[in-house]
Every structure is written in C-alpha cells, then in structure tokens.
PDB file of C-alpha atoms in Angstrom:
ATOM      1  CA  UNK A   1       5.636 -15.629 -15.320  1.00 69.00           C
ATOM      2  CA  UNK A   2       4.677 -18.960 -14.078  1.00 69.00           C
ATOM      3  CA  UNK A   3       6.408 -20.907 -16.628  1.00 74.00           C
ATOM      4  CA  UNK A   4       9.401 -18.177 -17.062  1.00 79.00           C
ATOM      5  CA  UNK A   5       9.939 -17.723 -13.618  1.00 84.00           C
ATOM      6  CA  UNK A   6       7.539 -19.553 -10.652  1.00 84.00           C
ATOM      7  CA  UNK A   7       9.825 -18.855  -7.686  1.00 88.00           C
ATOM      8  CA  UNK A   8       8.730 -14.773  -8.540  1.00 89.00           C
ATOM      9  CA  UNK A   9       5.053 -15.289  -8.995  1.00 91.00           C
ATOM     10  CA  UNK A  10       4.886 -16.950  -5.419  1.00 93.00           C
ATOM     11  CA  UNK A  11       6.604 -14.086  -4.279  1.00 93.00           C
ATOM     12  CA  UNK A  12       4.235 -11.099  -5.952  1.00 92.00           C
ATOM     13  CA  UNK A  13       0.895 -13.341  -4.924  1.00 94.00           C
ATOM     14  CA  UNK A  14       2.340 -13.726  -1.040  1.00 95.00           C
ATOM     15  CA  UNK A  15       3.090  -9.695  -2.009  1.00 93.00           C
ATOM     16  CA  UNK A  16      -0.757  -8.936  -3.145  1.00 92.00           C
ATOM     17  CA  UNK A  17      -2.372 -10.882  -0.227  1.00 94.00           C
ATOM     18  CA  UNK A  18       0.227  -9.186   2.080  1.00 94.00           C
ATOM     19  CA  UNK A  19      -0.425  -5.603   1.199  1.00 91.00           C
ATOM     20  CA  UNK A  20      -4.316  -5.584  -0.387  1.00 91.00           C
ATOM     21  CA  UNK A  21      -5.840  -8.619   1.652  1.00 93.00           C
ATOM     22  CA  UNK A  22      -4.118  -9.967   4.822  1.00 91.00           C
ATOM     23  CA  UNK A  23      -6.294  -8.599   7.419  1.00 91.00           C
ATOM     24  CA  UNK A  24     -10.080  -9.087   5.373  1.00 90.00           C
ATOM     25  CA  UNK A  25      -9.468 -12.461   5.723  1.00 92.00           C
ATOM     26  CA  UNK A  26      -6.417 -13.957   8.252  1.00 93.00           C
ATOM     27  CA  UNK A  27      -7.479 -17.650   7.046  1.00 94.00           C
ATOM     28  CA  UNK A  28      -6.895 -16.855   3.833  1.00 95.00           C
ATOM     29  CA  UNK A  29      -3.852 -14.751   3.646  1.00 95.00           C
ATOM     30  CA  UNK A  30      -1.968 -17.859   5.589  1.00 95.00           C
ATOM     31  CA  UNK A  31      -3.407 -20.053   3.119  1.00 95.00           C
ATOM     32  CA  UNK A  32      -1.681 -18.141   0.453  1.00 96.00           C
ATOM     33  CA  UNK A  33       1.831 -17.570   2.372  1.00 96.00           C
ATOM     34  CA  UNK A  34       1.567 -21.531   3.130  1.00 95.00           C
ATOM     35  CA  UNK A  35       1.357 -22.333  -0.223  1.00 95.00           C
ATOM     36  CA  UNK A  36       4.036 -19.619  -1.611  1.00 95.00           C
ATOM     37  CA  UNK A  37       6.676 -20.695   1.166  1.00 93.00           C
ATOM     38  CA  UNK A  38       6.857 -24.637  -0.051  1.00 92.00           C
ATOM     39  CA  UNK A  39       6.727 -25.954  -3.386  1.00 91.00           C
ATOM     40  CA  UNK A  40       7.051 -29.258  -2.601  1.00 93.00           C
ATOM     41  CA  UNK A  41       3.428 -28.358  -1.034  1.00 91.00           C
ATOM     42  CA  UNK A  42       2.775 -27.194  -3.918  1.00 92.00           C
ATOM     43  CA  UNK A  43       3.680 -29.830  -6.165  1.00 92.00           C
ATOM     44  CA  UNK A  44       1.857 -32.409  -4.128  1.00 93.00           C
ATOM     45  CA  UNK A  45      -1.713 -30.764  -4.013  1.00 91.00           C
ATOM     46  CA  UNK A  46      -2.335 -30.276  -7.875  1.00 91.00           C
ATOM     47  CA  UNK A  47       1.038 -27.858  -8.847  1.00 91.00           C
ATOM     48  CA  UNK A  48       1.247 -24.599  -9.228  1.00 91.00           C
ATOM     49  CA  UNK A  49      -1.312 -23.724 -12.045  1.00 91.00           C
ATOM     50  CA  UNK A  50      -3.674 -25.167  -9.495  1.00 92.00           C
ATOM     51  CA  UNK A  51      -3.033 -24.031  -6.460  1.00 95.00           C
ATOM     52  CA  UNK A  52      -2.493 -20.487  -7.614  1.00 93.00           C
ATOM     53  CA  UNK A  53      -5.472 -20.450  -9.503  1.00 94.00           C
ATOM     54  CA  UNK A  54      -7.561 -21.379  -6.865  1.00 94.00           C
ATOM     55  CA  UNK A  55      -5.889 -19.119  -4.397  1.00 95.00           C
ATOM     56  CA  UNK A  56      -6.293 -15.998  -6.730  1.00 94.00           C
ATOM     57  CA  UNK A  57      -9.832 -16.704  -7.059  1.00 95.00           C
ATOM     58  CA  UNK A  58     -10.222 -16.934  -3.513  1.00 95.00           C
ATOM     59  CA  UNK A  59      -8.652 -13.138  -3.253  1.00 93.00           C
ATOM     60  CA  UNK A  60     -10.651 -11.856  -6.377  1.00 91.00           C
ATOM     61  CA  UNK A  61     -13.885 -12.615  -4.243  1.00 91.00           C
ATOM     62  CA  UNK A  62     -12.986 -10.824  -1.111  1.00 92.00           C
ATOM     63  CA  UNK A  63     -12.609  -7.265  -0.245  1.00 92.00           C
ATOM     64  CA  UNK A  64      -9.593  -5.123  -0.470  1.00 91.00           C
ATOM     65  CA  UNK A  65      -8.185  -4.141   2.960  1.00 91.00           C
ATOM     66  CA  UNK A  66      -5.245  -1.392   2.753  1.00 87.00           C
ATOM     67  CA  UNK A  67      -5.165  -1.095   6.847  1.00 90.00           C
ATOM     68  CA  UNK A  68      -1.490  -2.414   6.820  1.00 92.00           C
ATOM     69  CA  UNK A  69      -0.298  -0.207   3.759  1.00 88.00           C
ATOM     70  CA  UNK A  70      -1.855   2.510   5.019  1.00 87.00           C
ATOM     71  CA  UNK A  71      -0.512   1.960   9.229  1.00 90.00           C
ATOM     72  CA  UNK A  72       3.256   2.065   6.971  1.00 89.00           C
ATOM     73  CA  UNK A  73       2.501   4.862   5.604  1.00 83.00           C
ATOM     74  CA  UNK A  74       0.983   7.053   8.090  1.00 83.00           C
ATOM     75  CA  UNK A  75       3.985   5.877  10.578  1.00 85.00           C
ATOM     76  CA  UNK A  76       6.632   7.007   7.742  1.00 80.00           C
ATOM     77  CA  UNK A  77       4.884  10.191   7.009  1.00 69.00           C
ATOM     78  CA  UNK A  78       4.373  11.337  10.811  1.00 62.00           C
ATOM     79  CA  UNK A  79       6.039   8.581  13.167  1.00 52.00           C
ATOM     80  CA  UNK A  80       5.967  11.468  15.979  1.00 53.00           C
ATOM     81  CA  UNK A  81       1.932  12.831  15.236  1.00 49.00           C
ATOM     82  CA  UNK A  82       0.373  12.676  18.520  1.00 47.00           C
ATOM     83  CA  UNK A  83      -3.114  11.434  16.490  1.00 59.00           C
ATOM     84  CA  UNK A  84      -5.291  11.656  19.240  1.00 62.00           C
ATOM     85  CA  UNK A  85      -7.987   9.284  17.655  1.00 64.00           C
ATOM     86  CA  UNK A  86      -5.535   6.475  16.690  1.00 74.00           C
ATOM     87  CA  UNK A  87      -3.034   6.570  20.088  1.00 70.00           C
ATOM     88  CA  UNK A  88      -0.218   4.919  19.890  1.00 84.00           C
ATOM     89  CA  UNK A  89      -0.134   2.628  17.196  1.00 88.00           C
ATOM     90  CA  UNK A  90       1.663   4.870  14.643  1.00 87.00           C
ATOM     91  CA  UNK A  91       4.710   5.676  17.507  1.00 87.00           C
ATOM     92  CA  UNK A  92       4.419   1.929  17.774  1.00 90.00           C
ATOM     93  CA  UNK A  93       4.604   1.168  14.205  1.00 92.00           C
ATOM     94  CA  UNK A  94       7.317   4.195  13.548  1.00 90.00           C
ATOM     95  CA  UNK A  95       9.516   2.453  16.268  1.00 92.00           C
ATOM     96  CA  UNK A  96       9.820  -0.820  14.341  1.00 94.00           C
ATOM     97  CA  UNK A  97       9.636   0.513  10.763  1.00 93.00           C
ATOM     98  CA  UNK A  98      13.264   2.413  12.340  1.00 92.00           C
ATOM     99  CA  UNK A  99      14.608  -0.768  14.207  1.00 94.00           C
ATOM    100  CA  UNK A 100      14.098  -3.103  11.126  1.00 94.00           C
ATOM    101  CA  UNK A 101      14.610  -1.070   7.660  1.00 91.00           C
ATOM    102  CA  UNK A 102      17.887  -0.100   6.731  1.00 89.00           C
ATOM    103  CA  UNK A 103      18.460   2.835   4.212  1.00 83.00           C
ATOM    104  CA  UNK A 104      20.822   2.180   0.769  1.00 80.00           C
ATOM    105  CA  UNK A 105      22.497   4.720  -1.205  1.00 81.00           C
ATOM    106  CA  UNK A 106      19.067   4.962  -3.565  1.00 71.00           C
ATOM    107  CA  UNK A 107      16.831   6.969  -1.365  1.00 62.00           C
ATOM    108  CA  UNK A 108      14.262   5.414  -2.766  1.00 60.00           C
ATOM    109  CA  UNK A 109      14.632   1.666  -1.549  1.00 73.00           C
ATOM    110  CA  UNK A 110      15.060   0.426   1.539  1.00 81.00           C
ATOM    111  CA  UNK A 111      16.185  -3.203   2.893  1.00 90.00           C
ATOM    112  CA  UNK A 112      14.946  -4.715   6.046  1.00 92.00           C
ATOM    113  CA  UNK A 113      16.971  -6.475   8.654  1.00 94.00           C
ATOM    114  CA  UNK A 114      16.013 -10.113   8.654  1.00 93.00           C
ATOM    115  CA  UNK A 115      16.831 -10.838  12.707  1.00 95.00           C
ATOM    116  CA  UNK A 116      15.519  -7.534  13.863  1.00 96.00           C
ATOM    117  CA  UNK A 117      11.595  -8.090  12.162  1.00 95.00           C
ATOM    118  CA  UNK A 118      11.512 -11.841  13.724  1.00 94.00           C
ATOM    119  CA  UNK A 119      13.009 -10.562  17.526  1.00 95.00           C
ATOM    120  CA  UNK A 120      10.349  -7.688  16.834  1.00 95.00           C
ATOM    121  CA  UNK A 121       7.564 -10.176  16.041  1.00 94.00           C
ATOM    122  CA  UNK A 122       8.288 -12.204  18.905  1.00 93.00           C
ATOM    123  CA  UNK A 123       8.226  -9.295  21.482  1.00 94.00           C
ATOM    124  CA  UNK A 124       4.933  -8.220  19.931  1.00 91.00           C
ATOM    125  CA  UNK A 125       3.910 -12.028  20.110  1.00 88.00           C
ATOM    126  CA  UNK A 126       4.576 -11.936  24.164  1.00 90.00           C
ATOM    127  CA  UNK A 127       3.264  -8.492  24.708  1.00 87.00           C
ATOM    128  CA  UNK A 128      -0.439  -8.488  22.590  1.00 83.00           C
ATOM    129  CA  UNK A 129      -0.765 -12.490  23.407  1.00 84.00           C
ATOM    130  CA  UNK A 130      -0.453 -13.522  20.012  1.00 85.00           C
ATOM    131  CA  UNK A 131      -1.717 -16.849  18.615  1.00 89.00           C
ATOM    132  CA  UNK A 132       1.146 -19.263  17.862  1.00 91.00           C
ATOM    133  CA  UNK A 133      -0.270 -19.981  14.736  1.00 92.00           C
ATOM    134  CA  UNK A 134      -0.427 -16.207  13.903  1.00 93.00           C
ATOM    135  CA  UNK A 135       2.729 -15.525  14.785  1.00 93.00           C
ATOM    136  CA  UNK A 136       4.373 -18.196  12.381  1.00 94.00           C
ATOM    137  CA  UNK A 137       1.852 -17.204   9.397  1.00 95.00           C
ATOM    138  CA  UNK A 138       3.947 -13.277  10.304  1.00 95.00           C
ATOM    139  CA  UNK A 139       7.175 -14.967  10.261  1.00 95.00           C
ATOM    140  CA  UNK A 140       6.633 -16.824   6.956  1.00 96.00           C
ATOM    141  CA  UNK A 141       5.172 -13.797   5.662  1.00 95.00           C
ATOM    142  CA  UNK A 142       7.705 -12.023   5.922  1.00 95.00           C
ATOM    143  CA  UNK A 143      10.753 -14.784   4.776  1.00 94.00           C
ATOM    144  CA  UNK A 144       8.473 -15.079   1.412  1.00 94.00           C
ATOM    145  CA  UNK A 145       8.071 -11.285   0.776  1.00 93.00           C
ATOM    146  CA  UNK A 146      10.881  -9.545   2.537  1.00 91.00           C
ATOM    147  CA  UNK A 147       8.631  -6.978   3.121  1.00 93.00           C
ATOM    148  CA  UNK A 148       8.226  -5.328   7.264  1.00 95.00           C
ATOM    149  CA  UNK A 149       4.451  -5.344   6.569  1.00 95.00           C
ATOM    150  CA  UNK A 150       4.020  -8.649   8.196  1.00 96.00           C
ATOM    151  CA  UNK A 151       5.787  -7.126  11.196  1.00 96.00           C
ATOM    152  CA  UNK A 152       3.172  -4.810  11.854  1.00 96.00           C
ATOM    153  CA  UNK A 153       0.091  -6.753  11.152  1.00 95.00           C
ATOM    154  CA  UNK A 154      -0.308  -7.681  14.850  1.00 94.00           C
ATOM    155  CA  UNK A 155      -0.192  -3.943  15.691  1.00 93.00           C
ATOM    156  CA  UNK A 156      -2.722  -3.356  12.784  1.00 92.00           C
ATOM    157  CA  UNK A 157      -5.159  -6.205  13.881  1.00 91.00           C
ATOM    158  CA  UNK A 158      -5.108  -4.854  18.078  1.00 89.00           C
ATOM    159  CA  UNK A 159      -5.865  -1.472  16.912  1.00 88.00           C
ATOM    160  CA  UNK A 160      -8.555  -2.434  14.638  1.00 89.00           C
ATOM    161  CA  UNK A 161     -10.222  -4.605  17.425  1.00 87.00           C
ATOM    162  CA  UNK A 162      -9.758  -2.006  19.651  1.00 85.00           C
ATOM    163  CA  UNK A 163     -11.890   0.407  18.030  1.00 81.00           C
ATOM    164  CA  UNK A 164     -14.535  -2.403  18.027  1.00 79.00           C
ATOM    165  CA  UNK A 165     -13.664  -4.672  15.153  1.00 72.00           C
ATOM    166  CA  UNK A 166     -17.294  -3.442  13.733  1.00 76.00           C
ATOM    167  CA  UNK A 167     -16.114  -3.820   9.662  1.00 81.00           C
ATOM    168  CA  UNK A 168     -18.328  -2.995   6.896  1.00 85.00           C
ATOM    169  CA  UNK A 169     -17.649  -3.221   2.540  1.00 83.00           C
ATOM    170  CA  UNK A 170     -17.508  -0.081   0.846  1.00 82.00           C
ATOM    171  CA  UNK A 171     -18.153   0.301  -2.683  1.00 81.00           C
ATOM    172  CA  UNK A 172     -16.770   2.817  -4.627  1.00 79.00           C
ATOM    173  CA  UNK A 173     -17.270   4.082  -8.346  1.00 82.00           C
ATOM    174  CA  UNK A 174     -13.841   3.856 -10.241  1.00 82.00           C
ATOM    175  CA  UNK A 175     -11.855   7.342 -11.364  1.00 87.00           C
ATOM    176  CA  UNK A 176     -12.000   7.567 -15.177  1.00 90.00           C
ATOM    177  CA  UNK A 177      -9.570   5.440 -16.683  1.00 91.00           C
ATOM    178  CA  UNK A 178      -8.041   5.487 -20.096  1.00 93.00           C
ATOM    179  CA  UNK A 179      -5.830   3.240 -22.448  1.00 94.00           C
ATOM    180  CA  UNK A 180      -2.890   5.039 -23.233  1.00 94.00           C
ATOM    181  CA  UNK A 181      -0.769   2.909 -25.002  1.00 91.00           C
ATOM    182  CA  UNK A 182      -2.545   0.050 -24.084  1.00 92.00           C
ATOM    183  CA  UNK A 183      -2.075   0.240 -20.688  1.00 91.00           C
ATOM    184  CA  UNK A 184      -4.479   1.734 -17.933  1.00 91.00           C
ATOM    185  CA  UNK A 185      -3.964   5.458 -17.128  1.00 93.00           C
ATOM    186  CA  UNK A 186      -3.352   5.029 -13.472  1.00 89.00           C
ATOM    187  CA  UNK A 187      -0.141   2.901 -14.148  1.00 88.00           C
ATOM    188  CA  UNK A 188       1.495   6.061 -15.431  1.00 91.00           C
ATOM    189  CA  UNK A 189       2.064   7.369 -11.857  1.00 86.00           C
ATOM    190  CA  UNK A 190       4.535   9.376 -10.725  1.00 82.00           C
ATOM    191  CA  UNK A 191       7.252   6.642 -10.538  1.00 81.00           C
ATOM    192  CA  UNK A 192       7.284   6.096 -14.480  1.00 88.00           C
ATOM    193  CA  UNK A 193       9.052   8.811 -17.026  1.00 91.00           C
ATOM    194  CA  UNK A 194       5.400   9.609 -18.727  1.00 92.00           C
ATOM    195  CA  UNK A 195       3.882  10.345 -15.241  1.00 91.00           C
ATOM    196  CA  UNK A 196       6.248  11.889 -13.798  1.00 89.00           C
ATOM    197  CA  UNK A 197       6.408  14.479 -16.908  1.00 92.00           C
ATOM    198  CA  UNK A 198       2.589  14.654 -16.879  1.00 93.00           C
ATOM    199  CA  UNK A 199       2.404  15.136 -13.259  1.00 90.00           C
ATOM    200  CA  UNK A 200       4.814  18.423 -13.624  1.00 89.00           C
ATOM    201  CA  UNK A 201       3.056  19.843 -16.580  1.00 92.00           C
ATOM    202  CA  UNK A 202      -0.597  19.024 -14.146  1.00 89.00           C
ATOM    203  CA  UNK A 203       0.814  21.254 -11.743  1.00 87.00           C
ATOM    204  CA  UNK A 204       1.215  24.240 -14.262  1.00 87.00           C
ATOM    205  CA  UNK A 205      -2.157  23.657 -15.798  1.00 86.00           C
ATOM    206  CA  UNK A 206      -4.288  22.794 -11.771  1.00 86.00           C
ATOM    207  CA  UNK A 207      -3.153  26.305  -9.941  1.00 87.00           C
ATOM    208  CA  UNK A 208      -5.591  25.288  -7.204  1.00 87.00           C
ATOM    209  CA  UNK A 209      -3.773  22.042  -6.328  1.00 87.00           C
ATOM    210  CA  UNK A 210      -0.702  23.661  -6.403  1.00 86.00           C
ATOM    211  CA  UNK A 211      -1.623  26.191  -4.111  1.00 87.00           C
ATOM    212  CA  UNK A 212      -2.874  23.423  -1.414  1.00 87.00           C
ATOM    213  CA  UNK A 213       0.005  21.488  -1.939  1.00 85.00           C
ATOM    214  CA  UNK A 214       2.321  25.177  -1.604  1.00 85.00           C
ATOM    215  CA  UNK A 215       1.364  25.020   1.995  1.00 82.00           C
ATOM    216  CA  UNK A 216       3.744  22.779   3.364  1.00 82.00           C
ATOM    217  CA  UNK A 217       6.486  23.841   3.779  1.00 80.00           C
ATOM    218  CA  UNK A 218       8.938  21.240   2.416  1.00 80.00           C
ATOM    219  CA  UNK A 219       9.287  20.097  -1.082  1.00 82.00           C
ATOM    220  CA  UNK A 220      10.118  16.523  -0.360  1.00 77.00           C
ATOM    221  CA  UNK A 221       6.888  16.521   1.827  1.00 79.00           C
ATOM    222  CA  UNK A 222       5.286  18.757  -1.091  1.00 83.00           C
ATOM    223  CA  UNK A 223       6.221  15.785  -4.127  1.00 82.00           C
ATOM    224  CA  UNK A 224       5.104  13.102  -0.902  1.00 79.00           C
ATOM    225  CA  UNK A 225       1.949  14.394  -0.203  1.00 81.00           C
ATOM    226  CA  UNK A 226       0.562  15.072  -3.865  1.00 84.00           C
ATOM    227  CA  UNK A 227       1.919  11.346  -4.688  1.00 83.00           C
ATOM    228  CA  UNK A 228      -0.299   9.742  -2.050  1.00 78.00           C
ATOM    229  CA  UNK A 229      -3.175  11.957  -2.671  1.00 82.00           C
ATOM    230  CA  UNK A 230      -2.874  10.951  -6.243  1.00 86.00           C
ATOM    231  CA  UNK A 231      -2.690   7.406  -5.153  1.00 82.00           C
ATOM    232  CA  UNK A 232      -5.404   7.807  -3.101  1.00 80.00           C
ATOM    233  CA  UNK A 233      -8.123   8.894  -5.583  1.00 86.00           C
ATOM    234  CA  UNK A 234      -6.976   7.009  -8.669  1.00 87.00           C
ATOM    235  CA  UNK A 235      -4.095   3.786  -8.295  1.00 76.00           C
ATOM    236  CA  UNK A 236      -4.946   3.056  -5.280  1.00 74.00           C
ATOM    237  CA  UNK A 237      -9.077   3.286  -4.964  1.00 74.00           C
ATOM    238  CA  UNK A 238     -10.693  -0.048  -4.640  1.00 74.00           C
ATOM    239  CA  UNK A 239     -14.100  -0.932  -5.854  1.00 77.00           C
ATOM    240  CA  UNK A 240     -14.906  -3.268  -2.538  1.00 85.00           C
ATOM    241  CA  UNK A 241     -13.217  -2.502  -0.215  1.00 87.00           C
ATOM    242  CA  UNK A 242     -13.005  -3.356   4.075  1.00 86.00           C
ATOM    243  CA  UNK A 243     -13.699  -0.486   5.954  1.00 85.00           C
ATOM    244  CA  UNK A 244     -13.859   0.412   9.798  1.00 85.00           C
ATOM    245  CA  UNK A 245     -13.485   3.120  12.305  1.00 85.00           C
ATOM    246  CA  UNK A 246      -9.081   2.565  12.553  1.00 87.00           C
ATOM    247  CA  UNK A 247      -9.148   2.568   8.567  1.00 86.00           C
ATOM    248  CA  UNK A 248     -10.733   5.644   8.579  1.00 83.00           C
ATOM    249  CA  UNK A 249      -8.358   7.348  10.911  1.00 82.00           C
ATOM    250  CA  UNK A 250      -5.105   5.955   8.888  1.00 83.00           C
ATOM    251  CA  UNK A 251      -7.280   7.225   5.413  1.00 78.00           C
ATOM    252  CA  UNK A 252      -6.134  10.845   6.734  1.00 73.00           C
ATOM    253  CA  UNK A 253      -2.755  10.145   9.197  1.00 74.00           C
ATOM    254  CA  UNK A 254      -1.246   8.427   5.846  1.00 71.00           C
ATOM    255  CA  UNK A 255      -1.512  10.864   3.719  1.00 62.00           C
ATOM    256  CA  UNK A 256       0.156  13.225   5.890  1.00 58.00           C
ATOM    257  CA  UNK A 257       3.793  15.068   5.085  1.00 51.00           C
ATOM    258  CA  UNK A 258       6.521  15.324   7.208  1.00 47.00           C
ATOM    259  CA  UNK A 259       5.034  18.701   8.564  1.00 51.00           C
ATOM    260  CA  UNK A 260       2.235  16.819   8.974  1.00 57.00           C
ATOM    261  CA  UNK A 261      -0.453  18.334   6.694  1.00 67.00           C
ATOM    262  CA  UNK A 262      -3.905  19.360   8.158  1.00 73.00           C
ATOM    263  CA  UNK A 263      -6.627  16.753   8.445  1.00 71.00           C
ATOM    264  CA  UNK A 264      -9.030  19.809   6.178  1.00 78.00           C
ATOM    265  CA  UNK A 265      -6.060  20.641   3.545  1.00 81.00           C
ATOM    266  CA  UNK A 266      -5.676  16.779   3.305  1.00 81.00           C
ATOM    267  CA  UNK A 267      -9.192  16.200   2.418  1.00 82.00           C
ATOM    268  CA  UNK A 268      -9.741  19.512   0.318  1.00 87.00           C
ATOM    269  CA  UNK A 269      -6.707  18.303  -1.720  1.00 87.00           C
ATOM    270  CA  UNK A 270      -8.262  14.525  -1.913  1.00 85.00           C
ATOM    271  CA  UNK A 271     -11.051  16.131  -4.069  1.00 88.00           C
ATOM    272  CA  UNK A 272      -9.673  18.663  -6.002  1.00 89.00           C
ATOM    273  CA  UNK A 273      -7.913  15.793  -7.447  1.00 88.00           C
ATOM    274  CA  UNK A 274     -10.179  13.859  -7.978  1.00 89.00           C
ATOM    275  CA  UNK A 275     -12.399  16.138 -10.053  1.00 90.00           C
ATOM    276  CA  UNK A 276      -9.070  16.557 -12.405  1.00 90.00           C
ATOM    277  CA  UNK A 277      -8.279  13.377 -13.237  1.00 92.00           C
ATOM    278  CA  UNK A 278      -9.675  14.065 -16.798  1.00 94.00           C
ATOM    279  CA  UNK A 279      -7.467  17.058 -17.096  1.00 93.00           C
ATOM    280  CA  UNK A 280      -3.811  14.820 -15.946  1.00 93.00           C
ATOM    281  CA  UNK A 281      -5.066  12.343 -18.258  1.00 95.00           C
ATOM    282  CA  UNK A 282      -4.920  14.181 -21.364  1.00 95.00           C
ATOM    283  CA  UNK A 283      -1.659  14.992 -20.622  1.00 95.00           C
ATOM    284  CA  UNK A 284      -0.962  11.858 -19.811  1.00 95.00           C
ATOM    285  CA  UNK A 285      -1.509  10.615 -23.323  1.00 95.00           C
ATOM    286  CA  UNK A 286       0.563  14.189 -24.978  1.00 95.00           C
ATOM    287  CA  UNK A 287       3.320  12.687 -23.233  1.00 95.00           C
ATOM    288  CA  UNK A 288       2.947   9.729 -23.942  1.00 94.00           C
ATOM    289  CA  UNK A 289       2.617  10.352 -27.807  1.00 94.00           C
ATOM    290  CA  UNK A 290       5.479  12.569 -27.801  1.00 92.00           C
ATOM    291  CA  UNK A 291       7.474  10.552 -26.022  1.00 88.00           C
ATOM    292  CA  UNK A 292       6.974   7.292 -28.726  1.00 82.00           C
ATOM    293  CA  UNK A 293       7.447   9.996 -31.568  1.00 72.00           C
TER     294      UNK A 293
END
C-alpha cells in the first residue's frame, strides 16, 4: 500500500490510532495524526517508510483502548438509556453523533458533516476547558480520517477522568482462531458473504443463542446485538488492553439493542458465544469450501 497508494495508508494508520489507541496514549495518537496530516513533514524527517515504521512500533507496544468505539456505539445503540452509572455522556455523545452524521441511501454508511464536527468541537472545547493543543490534534483528527470519533474524544476523556482516571492493562487469552483460506477466522464476520452464511446456519445449529437473542423484540436490534456480541468475544478482543471503571460501563451500554437489551441477557449471551466459537468455525470453513467449489 505504501508504494501503490501512500495518501491511503496515512489515512488507515491515523484510522487505527483513532479507533484502537487515541486515549492509552494522547501524546502518541497526535504524534501519529501530525505525521499523517503533512507529507511534506513527512518527507523531511526520514519519509514515509520511516516515519510509519517507527510510529507503528510505537502503537504495537501500547495497549489497546476501545473507550471511543465503544462511547459510538453504546450512544447509537441506546442514545436515550438513562444508564445510571455512566450519566450523561451517552445523551451527550447521541446528540452529536445526530447533529454531525448524515444518512445515504445505503443504510449501512453514513457521511459526516465537515462544519458541524469542528463548531461541535469548539463548543465542547469552551464548555470542558479543553487544551488548545488538544483541540487542534481533534480537528486534524478528524480532516485525516473523516471519521466523528475525534468529535467525541473530549467527551470520552471527561468521563473517564471523572470516574477517577484509575486505568489498569488487562490481558486476555485469544478466542480460537483458524486459517480458513489463509486468512484468520474472525475476518469472516458477519459483513463478508462466508460469515454472513455461517452466521445463519450458527443460529440453526446454537438454539440457546437464538433463544437469548429471540428476546428482543426487533430483528434489526436482534442481527445488531448478536453482531456486537460476536465482535465482542472474537474480532474485537484484545490481548492488552486499557481498562477502567467508564470502560467497563460502555463494555455493557454498547452492546445494547435499540430496546435496549438487559445488562444479565447481555452478559449471558457474551458467553454462550464465546464457548461456541469452535462450533461457527467449522462452519465457517463448510462455507467457505463450498463456496470456492
């Protein structure tokens, strides 16, 4: 990609840091939109191989941290929850995600509005006192990646240090993981034609998950809920990861459905997947194998 097309590799790194990274280590994340948002920069510090290398290496050594991805998620899933543990942030963060995205015909992507994320990053500047500095790493951030996740970093980062900022590293032990066609199981999720299949035929073969996920009531918050579980016990589990007392609160609030899923039927769905991962995986590779015959 770097020699094919460097322009896009800036833009998936600023991506990475942005969604895995930004708040585990602030200095760091601005180091890496700094160097994404100028080549010339770029060019005069050692070029891109360089830089990037040395930036990459400076994420591969420090801890995931999904507090942003998960604060989007938990404020699309239920922007009017009234979770009593985590306040206001997710009406906060619900509020903006609705004044900056803007829907397309393909349900499935979304746009932002450029003017509407920086006059909501400056408001949030003035009202939560927001370093200058800060506030122009958000504004870069979110030029290089067109992404609203820079937009609610500062809400991410109050909330955190509200709860006491106390952080610790988790380590987990990976899901099983196969190569299917030489590619990891987890990338066959349910966005891809052999994941999607397998995750239909799964919910033939894994009565008990169906019958948690049966409980709510609708079946676009049915397909939501089983994706992010799934995503939460296989794609998305990190082996070192930043953890505190707000991530743990946005661990349950974003994997909430739009009728807003029990914190129990949440977590007793969270393992029952877990324990058949095996079983998705096998069909993972019939469909896979039928498919390329």
């Amino acid at each position: 990609m770097l020699d094919r097309d460097p322009r896009k590799l800036w833009k998936e790194i600023a991506a990475i840091a942005l969604k895995d990274f930004a708040l585990a280590d602030l200095s760091l994340f601005g180091g890496v939109i700094a160097a994404a948002s100028s080549k010339s920069w770029r060019d005069r510090s050692g070029g891109d191989w360089h830089i990037a290398s040395h930036l990459l290496l400076g994420l591969l050594n420090t801890p995931c941290d999904r507090r942003l991805r998960k604060l989007q998620l938990a404020a699309r899933n239920s922007p009017t929850d009234a979770h009593e543990a985590l306040g206001s942030v997710i009406v906060d963060a619900a509020k903006i995600i609705c004044r900056c995205e803007r829907r397309t015909p393909y349900p499935a992507l979304v746009t932002i509005s450029a003017s509407e994320c920086d006059n909501a990053l400056e408001e949030i500047g003035v009202h939560h006192a927001l370093d200058d500095d800060l506030l122009e790493v958000c504004m870069q951030a979110r030029r290089t990646t067109q992404s609203i996740l820079p937009v609610l970093l500062p809400l991410a980062m109050t909330a955190s240090a509200s709860y006491g900022g106390t952080q610790s590293r988790i380590r987990r032990i990976a899901p099983e993981t196969r190569d299917i066609g030489g590619l990891p199981s987890y990338i066959f999720d349910a966005s891809t034609y052999v994941g999607h299949r397998a995750l239909d035929i799964w919910m033939k073969e894994a009565p008990e998950i169906r019958r948690m996920i049966a409980a709510i009531p609708s079946m676009q918050s049915q397909v939501t809920l089983r994706d992010e579980a799934l995503f939460a016990v296989e794609g998305g589990v990190c082996v070192d990861e930043v953890s505190d007392a707000f991530y743990r609160e946005l661990s349950i609030a974003s994997m909430k459905g739009h009728e807003d899923a029990p914190d129990a039927l949440v977590m007793e769905l969270r393992t029952a997947m877990r324990s058949a991962i095996p079983l998705l995986n096998d069909i993972r590779e019939f469909v896979h194998v039928s498919k390329a015959g």
